[in-house]
Short mmCIF file of C-alpha atoms in Angstrom, two decimals:
data_model
loop_
_atom_site.label_atom_id
_atom_site.label_comp_id
_atom_site.label_asym_id
_atom_site.label_seq_id
_atom_site.Cartn_x
_atom_site.Cartn_y
_atom_site.Cartn_z
CA MET V 213 8.11 8.36 -23.22
CA LYS V 214 9.48 11.30 -21.28
CA VAL V 215 11.08 10.65 -17.88
CA VAL V 216 12.27 13.33 -15.45
CA ILE V 217 14.57 12.28 -12.60
CA VAL V 218 15.54 14.52 -9.68
CA GLY V 219 18.65 13.27 -7.88
CA ALA V 220 21.88 12.22 -9.55
CA GLY V 221 23.12 9.92 -6.79
CA ALA V 222 23.63 6.17 -7.18
CA ILE V 223 19.91 5.47 -7.79
CA GLY V 224 19.42 8.37 -10.20
CA ALA V 225 22.56 7.51 -12.15
CA HIS V 226 21.55 3.85 -12.40
CA LEU V 227 18.06 4.83 -13.58
CA ALA V 228 19.46 7.23 -16.15
CA ASP V 229 21.63 4.46 -17.54
CA LEU V 230 18.71 2.00 -17.68
CA PHE V 231 16.30 4.42 -19.33
CA SER V 232 18.80 5.80 -21.85
CA LYS V 233 19.49 2.29 -23.16
CA ILE V 234 15.91 1.98 -24.36
CA GLU V 235 16.02 5.41 -26.01
CA GLN V 236 13.56 7.24 -23.78
CA GLU V 237 13.59 11.02 -23.47
CA ILE V 238 15.42 11.47 -20.17
CA VAL V 239 16.06 14.61 -18.12
CA ILE V 240 17.99 14.45 -14.85
CA ILE V 241 18.14 17.33 -12.36
CA ASP V 242 20.63 17.83 -9.53
CA ASP V 243 22.51 20.58 -7.69
CA ASP V 244 25.86 18.79 -8.08
CA GLU V 245 27.45 19.67 -11.43
CA GLU V 246 30.18 17.01 -11.14
CA LYS V 247 27.61 14.21 -10.77
CA LEU V 248 25.68 15.51 -13.77
CA GLU V 249 28.85 15.66 -15.88
CA ARG V 250 29.71 12.04 -15.03
CA ILE V 251 26.22 10.87 -15.95
CA GLN V 252 26.15 12.85 -19.20
CA ALA V 253 29.50 11.35 -20.20
CA ASP V 254 28.05 7.83 -19.93
CA SER V 255 24.44 8.31 -21.06
CA ASP V 256 22.54 10.08 -23.83
CA LEU V 257 20.29 12.43 -21.87
CA MET V 258 19.67 16.03 -20.85
CA THR V 259 20.96 17.36 -17.52
CA ILE V 260 19.82 20.43 -15.60
CA HIS V 261 21.84 21.96 -12.79
CA SER V 262 19.51 23.26 -10.11
CA SER V 263 19.57 24.54 -6.56
CA THR V 264 17.11 22.63 -4.35
CA GLY V 265 16.05 26.01 -2.98
CA SER V 266 14.25 26.90 -6.26
CA PRO V 267 12.88 23.71 -7.76
CA ILE V 268 9.86 25.04 -9.68
CA GLN V 269 11.85 26.72 -12.46
CA SER V 270 13.99 23.59 -12.85
CA LEU V 271 10.86 21.48 -13.23
CA LYS V 272 9.57 23.88 -15.87
CA ASP V 273 12.92 23.79 -17.70
CA ALA V 274 12.79 19.99 -17.67
CA GLY V 275 9.32 20.01 -19.24
CA VAL V 276 7.80 18.12 -16.35
CA GLY V 277 4.29 19.08 -17.48
CA ARG V 278 4.50 16.64 -20.39
CA SER V 279 6.42 13.91 -18.55
CA ASP V 280 5.04 10.38 -18.39
CA LEU V 281 7.08 9.52 -15.32
CA PHE V 282 8.54 11.84 -12.68
CA ILE V 283 11.01 10.31 -10.20
CA ALA V 284 12.38 12.02 -7.08
CA VAL V 285 15.30 10.10 -5.54
CA THR V 286 17.29 12.72 -3.63
CA ARG V 287 18.58 11.99 -0.11
CA ASP V 288 15.86 14.23 1.37
CA GLU V 289 12.57 12.30 1.56
CA ASN V 290 10.58 15.45 2.36
CA LEU V 291 11.94 17.11 -0.75
CA ASN V 292 11.10 14.02 -2.81
CA LEU V 293 7.49 14.05 -1.60
CA SER V 294 7.10 17.79 -2.17
CA LEU V 295 8.56 17.60 -5.68
CA CYS V 296 6.19 14.78 -6.63
CA VAL V 297 3.17 16.83 -5.52
CA LEU V 298 4.48 19.80 -7.52
CA ALA V 299 5.20 17.67 -10.59
CA LYS V 300 1.72 16.16 -10.52
CA SER V 301 0.11 19.59 -10.26
CA MET V 302 2.17 20.67 -13.28
CA GLY V 303 0.93 17.77 -15.41
CA ALA V 304 3.21 14.77 -14.79
CA LYS V 305 1.26 11.54 -15.40
CA GLN V 306 2.96 9.35 -12.77
CA THR V 307 5.18 10.34 -9.86
CA VAL V 308 7.52 8.25 -7.70
CA ALA V 309 9.18 9.32 -4.45
CA LYS V 310 11.94 7.54 -2.52
CA VAL V 311 11.63 7.65 1.28
CA GLU V 312 13.74 6.41 4.21
CA ASN V 313 11.01 6.22 6.85
CA ALA V 314 9.09 2.94 7.24
CA GLU V 315 6.03 4.76 8.60
CA LEU V 316 5.50 6.39 5.20
CA ILE V 317 4.62 3.07 3.54
CA ASP V 318 1.71 2.39 5.91
CA PRO V 319 -1.35 1.64 3.69
CA GLN V 320 -3.38 4.53 5.12
CA ILE V 321 -0.51 6.96 4.58
CA LEU V 322 -0.07 5.69 1.03
CA GLU V 323 -3.71 6.46 0.27
CA ALA V 324 -3.22 10.02 1.49
CA PHE V 325 -0.13 10.40 -0.70
CA LYS V 326 -2.02 9.11 -3.74
CA ALA V 327 -4.74 11.67 -3.12
CA ALA V 328 -2.03 14.35 -3.05
CA GLY V 329 -0.69 13.22 -6.43
CA ILE V 330 2.09 10.77 -5.52
CA SER V 331 1.60 7.57 -7.52
CA SER V 332 4.18 5.40 -5.78
CA ILE V 333 6.35 5.46 -2.65
CA ILE V 334 9.63 3.51 -2.71
CA TYR V 335 11.30 2.45 0.56
CA PRO V 336 14.66 0.80 -0.30
CA ASP V 337 15.01 -1.12 2.99
CA ASN V 338 11.63 -2.74 2.36
CA LEU V 339 12.64 -3.78 -1.17
CA ALA V 340 15.87 -5.26 0.20
CA ALA V 341 14.01 -7.19 2.89
CA ILE V 342 11.56 -8.63 0.36
CA ASP V 343 14.47 -9.69 -1.85
CA ILE V 344 16.19 -11.37 1.11
CA ILE V 345 13.04 -13.20 2.21
CA ASN V 346 12.52 -14.46 -1.35
CA GLY V 347 16.10 -15.74 -1.28
CA LEU V 348 15.62 -17.55 2.03
CA GLY V 349 12.73 -19.45 0.48
CA LEU V 350 15.02 -20.83 -2.25
CA THR V 351 18.43 -21.62 -0.76
CA TRP V 352 19.61 -23.17 -4.03
CA ALA V 353 18.97 -20.04 -6.11
CA ARG V 354 21.01 -16.87 -5.82
CA GLN V 355 18.16 -14.53 -6.76
CA ARG V 356 14.43 -14.64 -7.40
CA TRP V 357 12.03 -12.07 -8.81
CA ASP V 358 8.29 -12.56 -9.29
CA VAL V 359 7.10 -10.86 -12.48
CA HIS V 360 3.58 -9.76 -13.46
CA GLY V 361 2.16 -10.45 -10.02
CA GLY V 362 3.76 -13.88 -9.78
CA LEU V 363 2.60 -15.22 -13.17
CA LEU V 364 6.27 -15.59 -14.08
CA THR V 365 9.38 -16.05 -11.95
CA LEU V 366 12.92 -15.03 -12.86
CA LEU V 367 15.64 -17.10 -11.15
CA GLY V 368 19.36 -16.35 -10.94
CA ILE V 369 21.29 -19.59 -10.42
CA LYS V 370 24.98 -20.50 -10.17
CA VAL V 371 25.76 -23.46 -12.46
CA ARG V 372 27.58 -26.42 -10.89
CA GLU V 373 28.76 -29.79 -12.24
CA THR V 374 25.50 -31.41 -11.10
CA CYS V 375 23.42 -29.46 -13.66
CA GLU V 376 21.54 -31.85 -15.99
CA ILE V 377 21.66 -29.56 -19.03
CA LEU V 378 25.38 -28.75 -18.81
CA ASP V 379 27.31 -28.48 -22.12
CA ARG V 380 24.21 -29.09 -24.27
CA PRO V 381 23.17 -26.61 -27.01
CA PHE V 382 19.94 -24.86 -26.12
CA LYS V 383 18.43 -25.80 -29.49
CA ASP V 384 18.54 -29.44 -28.33
CA ILE V 385 16.88 -28.65 -24.98
CA PHE V 386 14.22 -26.02 -25.45
CA LYS V 387 11.00 -26.66 -27.34
CA PRO V 388 8.07 -24.29 -28.02
CA ASP V 389 6.18 -25.74 -25.05
CA SER V 390 9.14 -25.78 -22.62
CA PRO V 391 8.07 -24.34 -19.23
CA TYR V 392 11.35 -22.49 -18.78
CA HIS V 393 13.98 -20.72 -20.86
CA VAL V 394 17.32 -18.98 -20.43
CA VAL V 395 17.07 -15.18 -20.47
CA ALA V 396 20.78 -14.39 -20.03
CA ILE V 397 24.10 -15.88 -18.97
CA LYS V 398 26.79 -14.10 -16.95
CA ARG V 399 30.14 -15.69 -17.77
CA GLY V 400 33.07 -13.91 -16.14
CA PRO V 401 32.85 -10.23 -17.12
CA ASP V 402 30.58 -10.97 -20.11
CA THR V 403 26.79 -11.08 -20.33
CA ILE V 404 25.51 -13.40 -23.05
CA MET V 405 22.08 -13.14 -24.64
CA PRO V 406 21.83 -16.79 -25.69
CA SER V 407 21.05 -18.29 -29.08
CA GLY V 408 20.30 -21.91 -29.96
CA ASN V 409 23.98 -22.80 -30.23
CA ASP V 410 24.90 -21.51 -26.76
CA MET V 411 25.19 -23.86 -23.79
CA LEU V 412 25.72 -23.69 -20.03
CA LYS V 413 29.20 -24.05 -18.57
CA THR V 414 30.29 -24.75 -15.00
CA SER V 415 30.45 -21.54 -12.89
CA ASP V 416 28.10 -19.64 -15.21
CA TYR V 417 25.52 -17.42 -13.54
CA VAL V 418 22.33 -18.09 -15.48
CA TYR V 419 18.95 -16.35 -15.44
CA PHE V 420 15.91 -18.56 -16.09
CA MET V 421 12.35 -17.42 -16.69
CA THR V 422 9.77 -19.96 -15.60
CA THR V 423 6.42 -20.31 -13.83
CA ARG V 424 5.97 -20.71 -10.08
CA GLU V 425 4.69 -24.27 -10.29
CA PHE V 426 7.77 -25.34 -12.28
CA ILE V 427 10.29 -24.07 -9.67
CA PRO V 428 10.71 -27.54 -8.02
CA ASN V 429 11.50 -28.99 -11.47
CA MET V 430 14.12 -26.28 -11.98
CA GLN V 431 15.77 -27.33 -8.73
CA HIS V 432 16.02 -30.90 -10.06
CA ILE V 433 17.30 -29.82 -13.50
CA MET V 434 20.02 -27.68 -11.92
CA GLY V 435 21.10 -30.52 -9.60
CA LYS V 436 20.37 -28.53 -6.43
CA GLU V 437 18.11 -30.99 -4.61
CA ASN V 438 20.30 -31.41 -1.52
CA TYR V 439 19.91 -27.83 -0.29
CA PRO V 440 18.27 -27.62 3.17
CA GLU V 441 15.19 -25.64 4.14
CA VAL V 442 16.04 -22.51 6.13
CA LYS V 443 15.04 -22.74 9.79
CA ASN V 444 17.79 -20.73 11.54
CA VAL V 445 19.24 -17.46 10.27
CA PHE V 446 22.28 -15.53 11.50
CA ILE V 447 22.20 -11.78 10.74
CA VAL V 448 25.17 -9.45 11.21
CA GLY V 449 24.12 -5.81 11.60
CA GLY V 450 20.96 -4.59 13.30
CA GLY V 451 19.92 -1.78 10.98
CA LYS V 452 16.55 -1.04 9.37
CA THR V 453 16.87 -3.79 6.78
CA ALA V 454 17.55 -6.42 9.45
CA VAL V 455 14.45 -5.37 11.38
CA ARG V 456 12.24 -5.68 8.30
CA VAL V 457 13.75 -9.07 7.40
CA VAL V 458 13.07 -10.67 10.79
CA ASN V 459 9.57 -9.17 10.92
CA MET V 460 8.82 -10.63 7.47
CA MET V 461 10.20 -14.11 8.22
CA PRO V 462 7.68 -16.91 7.74
CA HIS V 463 6.52 -18.92 10.75
CA GLY V 464 8.93 -21.67 11.71
CA MET V 465 12.00 -19.55 10.98
CA LYS V 466 14.17 -18.10 13.78
CA ALA V 467 17.01 -15.58 13.72
CA LYS V 468 19.95 -14.30 15.74
CA ILE V 469 20.99 -10.67 15.16
CA PHE V 470 24.59 -9.69 15.99
CA GLU V 471 24.95 -5.96 16.70
CA ASN V 472 28.06 -4.22 18.11
CA ASP V 473 26.22 -1.16 19.45
CA ALA V 474 24.72 -1.90 22.89
CA ARG V 475 22.23 0.97 22.60
CA ARG V 476 20.99 -0.30 19.25
CA CYS V 477 20.58 -3.76 20.79
CA GLU V 478 18.20 -2.27 23.36
CA GLU V 479 16.21 -0.64 20.55
CA LEU V 480 16.09 -3.89 18.57
CA ILE V 481 14.50 -5.76 21.48
CA ASP V 482 11.49 -3.43 21.20
CA LEU V 483 11.33 -3.73 17.40
CA VAL V 484 11.39 -7.52 16.92
CA ASP V 485 9.52 -10.59 18.12
CA THR V 486 11.86 -11.84 20.83
CA SER V 487 10.17 -15.24 20.86
CA ARG V 488 11.70 -15.86 17.43
CA VAL V 489 14.60 -13.39 17.33
CA MET V 490 17.60 -13.28 19.66
CA VAL V 491 19.57 -10.02 19.80
CA ILE V 492 23.27 -10.50 20.63
CA ASN V 493 25.60 -7.63 21.50
CA ALA V 494 28.70 -9.00 19.78
CA ASP V 495 30.74 -8.83 16.57
CA GLY V 496 29.13 -11.25 14.12
CA ARG V 497 32.25 -11.29 11.97
CA ALA V 498 34.33 -12.95 14.68
CA VAL V 499 34.61 -16.73 14.24
CA ALA V 500 34.68 -17.31 18.01
CA ASN V 501 31.34 -15.53 18.45
CA LEU V 502 29.76 -17.45 15.57
CA LEU V 503 30.93 -20.77 16.96
CA GLU V 504 29.76 -19.86 20.45
CA GLU V 505 26.27 -19.23 19.09
CA ASN V 506 26.36 -22.55 17.17
CA ILE V 507 26.57 -21.34 13.60
CA LYS V 508 26.57 -25.00 12.53
CA SER V 509 22.82 -24.93 13.21
CA ALA V 510 22.23 -22.07 10.75
CA GLN V 511 21.17 -22.63 7.15
CA ALA V 512 21.45 -18.94 6.19
CA PHE V 513 23.82 -16.09 7.02
CA ILE V 514 23.03 -12.46 6.15
CA ALA V 515 25.60 -9.65 6.45
CA LEU V 516 23.87 -6.25 6.60
CA THR V 517 26.45 -3.88 8.05
CA GLY V 518 27.25 -0.61 6.29
CA ASN V 519 30.72 -1.90 5.38
CA ALA V 520 30.83 -3.81 2.08
CA GLU V 521 34.26 -5.35 2.75
CA ALA V 522 33.14 -6.58 6.17
CA ASN V 523 30.00 -8.11 4.69
CA ILE V 524 31.94 -9.93 1.98
CA LEU V 525 34.48 -11.33 4.46
CA ALA V 526 31.74 -12.32 6.90
CA CYS V 527 29.93 -14.31 4.20
CA LEU V 528 33.14 -16.01 3.13
CA THR V 529 33.74 -16.99 6.76
CA ALA V 530 30.18 -18.32 7.10
CA LYS V 531 30.62 -20.43 3.95
CA GLN V 532 33.82 -21.90 5.35
CA LEU V 533 31.90 -22.78 8.53
CA GLY V 534 29.35 -24.71 6.50
CA VAL V 535 26.44 -22.29 6.01
CA THR V 536 24.56 -23.05 2.78
CA LYS V 537 22.92 -19.70 2.00
CA THR V 538 24.90 -16.47 2.39
CA ILE V 539 23.64 -12.97 1.55
CA ALA V 540 25.75 -9.81 1.60
CA MET V 541 24.55 -6.21 1.50
CA ILE V 542 26.79 -4.17 -0.81
CA GLU V 543 26.02 -0.44 -0.66
CA ASN V 544 28.78 0.65 -3.05
CA MET V 545 27.95 -0.15 -6.68
CA ASP V 546 31.68 -0.37 -7.44
CA TYR V 547 31.91 -3.54 -5.32
CA MET V 548 29.16 -5.42 -7.16
CA ASP V 549 31.36 -7.15 -9.74
CA ILE V 550 34.09 -7.86 -7.19
CA ALA V 551 31.60 -9.46 -4.80
CA GLY V 552 30.15 -11.55 -7.61
CA ASN V 553 33.56 -12.85 -8.64
CA VAL V 554 34.50 -14.11 -5.15
CA ASP V 555 31.40 -16.35 -5.04
CA ILE V 556 29.99 -15.17 -1.72
CA GLY V 557 26.38 -16.05 -2.53
CA THR V 558 23.53 -13.58 -3.02
CA ILE V 559 24.36 -9.87 -3.28
CA ILE V 560 21.88 -7.20 -2.22
CA ASN V 561 22.29 -3.58 -3.32
CA LYS V 562 19.50 -1.21 -2.28
CA GLN V 563 20.32 1.34 -4.96
CA ALA V 564 20.13 -1.23 -7.75
CA LEU V 565 16.95 -2.76 -6.27
CA THR V 566 15.29 0.64 -6.07
CA ALA V 567 16.28 1.58 -9.61
CA SER V 568 15.07 -1.78 -10.95
CA HIS V 569 11.75 -1.46 -9.12
CA ILE V 570 11.15 2.02 -10.56
CA TYR V 571 12.25 0.85 -14.01
CA GLN V 572 9.49 -1.79 -13.94
CA LEU V 573 6.91 1.00 -13.77
CA LEU V 574 7.45 1.45 -17.50
#
């Protein structure tokens, strides 16, 4: 399979790494030579340095006409859309464009884009919101992904002493008809692809594949039955992701959004359902503000500011105040391992989510 990627930023670099590991024919195009050099040093692929002012020749040089998948993930959504239309007209089989405007994922707009030759539109804030909502539905699991339209579910779970299958070889647990199995184990800096002799240890981060109907059984097996249902959510940061999260919340769930910018607070009031969402012009990282708003009543805390360090510290504070489910947005990929090691709860990275979503198109 031939894949052409335009944009060597965090998403493009992550995609290049993913695709190169499965030995696909990869070409990545960008106007930043330093980014291309870094990617080429880490991955086995072809790079093309191009000025965004003359994209057609670069597409021809990349062989886009025989590409199976064309991906445009530059910072300019208009450029991404235009390049996808061009690539399709030149013979690309499927095209994917990243956008930053929520209006562009309206169903009617999507139909128009498909008619123009754009197979898929990716809006990172929407992917992040979906991931967060999935997490709020399972407070005892760190991450959840539905696979093949929900036929299978992949769960990421932190292993505690209460786990029923702790310190037991997998060959003694799993049978051919078992409704779940371990896909991978993250132990410290290592990722283990398990064999029959491997076993779970306390503090492991384990990925299970199972079916939707078996999820309650997984909660029992992992010893996570005392986790509460989420009714009240505290959110720090009133950006685009926060708006999509509160607008996707299921009925019966309420939220408080802490936002420092008074002008943004006024905008938020027009963007959310104020019967279920309270907008507070205050610093959600300050303990005094959290206590004043009765954080003890919250079952989930989500830090969505643009500052990774602030989000990590805010989640640590919320955990100390008794919140069960904490979620931190980490924009910088370099902070991912650090955030995982300090046990702050669920980590959301829009670049990684976007790359993973596109990768599934294979």
